[in-house]
Every structure is written in structure tokens, then in C-alpha cells.
Short mmCIF file of C-alpha atoms in Angstrom, two decimals:
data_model
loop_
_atom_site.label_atom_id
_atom_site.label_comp_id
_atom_site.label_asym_id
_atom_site.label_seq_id
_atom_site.Cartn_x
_atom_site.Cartn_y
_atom_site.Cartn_z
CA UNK A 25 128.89 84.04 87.67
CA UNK A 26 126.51 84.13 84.74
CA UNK A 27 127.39 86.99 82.47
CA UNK A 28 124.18 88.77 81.23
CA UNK A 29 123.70 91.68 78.76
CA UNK A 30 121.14 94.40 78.42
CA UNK A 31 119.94 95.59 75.22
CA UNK A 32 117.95 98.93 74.94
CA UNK A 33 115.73 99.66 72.11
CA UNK A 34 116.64 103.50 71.59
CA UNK A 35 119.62 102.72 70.52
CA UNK A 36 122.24 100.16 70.18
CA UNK A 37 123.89 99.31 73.45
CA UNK A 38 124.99 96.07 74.58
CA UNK A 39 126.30 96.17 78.15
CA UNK A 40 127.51 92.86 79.83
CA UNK A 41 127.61 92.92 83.52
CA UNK A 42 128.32 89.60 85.72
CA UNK A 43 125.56 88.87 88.13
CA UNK A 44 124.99 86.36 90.63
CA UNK A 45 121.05 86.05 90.82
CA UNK A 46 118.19 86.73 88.70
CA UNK A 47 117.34 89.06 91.87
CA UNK A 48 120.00 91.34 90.63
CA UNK A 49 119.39 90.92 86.95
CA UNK A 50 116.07 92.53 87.63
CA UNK A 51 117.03 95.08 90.01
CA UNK A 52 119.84 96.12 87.84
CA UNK A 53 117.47 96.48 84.43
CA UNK A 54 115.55 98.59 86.51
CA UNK A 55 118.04 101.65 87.88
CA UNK A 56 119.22 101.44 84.14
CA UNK A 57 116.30 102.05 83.24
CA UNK A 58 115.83 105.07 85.28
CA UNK A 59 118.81 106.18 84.10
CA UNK A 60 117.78 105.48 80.40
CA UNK A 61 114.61 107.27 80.70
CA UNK A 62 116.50 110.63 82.47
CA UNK A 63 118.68 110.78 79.36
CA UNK A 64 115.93 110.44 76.89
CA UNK A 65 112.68 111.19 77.78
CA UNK A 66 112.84 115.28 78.65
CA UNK A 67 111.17 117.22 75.72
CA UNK A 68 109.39 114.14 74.31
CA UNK A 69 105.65 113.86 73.84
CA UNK A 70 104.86 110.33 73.39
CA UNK A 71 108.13 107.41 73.63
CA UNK A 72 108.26 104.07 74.20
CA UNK A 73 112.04 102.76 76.07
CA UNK A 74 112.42 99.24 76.71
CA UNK A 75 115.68 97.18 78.00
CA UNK A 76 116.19 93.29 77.37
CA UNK A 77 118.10 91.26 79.68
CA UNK A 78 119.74 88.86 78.28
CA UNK A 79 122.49 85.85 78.79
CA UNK A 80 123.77 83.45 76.62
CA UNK A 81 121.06 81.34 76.17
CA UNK A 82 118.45 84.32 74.87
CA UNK A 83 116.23 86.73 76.12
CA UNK A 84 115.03 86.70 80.70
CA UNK A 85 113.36 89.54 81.28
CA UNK A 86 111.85 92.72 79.85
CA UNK A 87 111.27 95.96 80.67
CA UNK A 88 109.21 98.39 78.98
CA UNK A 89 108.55 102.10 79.89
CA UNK A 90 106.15 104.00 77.57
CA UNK A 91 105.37 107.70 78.61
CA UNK A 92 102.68 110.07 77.39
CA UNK A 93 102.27 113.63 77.70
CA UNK A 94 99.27 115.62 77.36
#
């Protein structure tokens, strides 16, 4: 299995996981994002969250969450 590693851009994290399919790359950036966002987002007014997937031959996918309140 390919190892992959997901880098979030409110702090420093890097968090390998071994996947089988791109499937669950993308499925997996997304609950950790959900999680991510439940952590950080109470309280603010305007942020911007994003998580890279990554494996060892650079960046897949990325996901970016950017919430606004009036």
C-alpha cells in the first residue's frame, strides 16, 4: 500500500496513513477535515482551513474549506 500524508495549513501536522485507493485518500481528507474544522472554526469570523494529500511523489488532492460569518 501507498503511504500518503496530509498536511493542514493551520498548523503543522503531518499525518501518514496507508491507503489502498485514491477512493480512500479522498474520503479520508474529507472526515479529517470535518474534524479539523470542529476543532477550529467555533468563535471565528472569517477562516480559511485547507488539507493536502500527499505521497511520495508530491501533492494529489486538495481540500479547502473557507467559512464566513456575518
Amino acid at each position: 500500500m501507498t503511504r500518503y500524508y496530509f498536511d493542514t495549513r493551520d498548523n503543522d501536522d503531518d499525518i501518514g496513513v496507508e491507503l489502498a485507493t485514491f477512493e480512500q485518500v479522498k474520503l479520508a481528507a474529507s472526515e479529517a477535515m470535518a474534524d479539523f474544522a470542529k476543532d477550529v472554526l467555533p468563535g471565528s469570523v472569517v477562516r480559511i482551513l485547507s488539507i493536502e494529500a500527499r505521497d511520495s511523489s508530491g501533492p494529489l488532492l486538495r481540500i479547502v474549506l473557507r467559512l464566513r460569518s456575518t
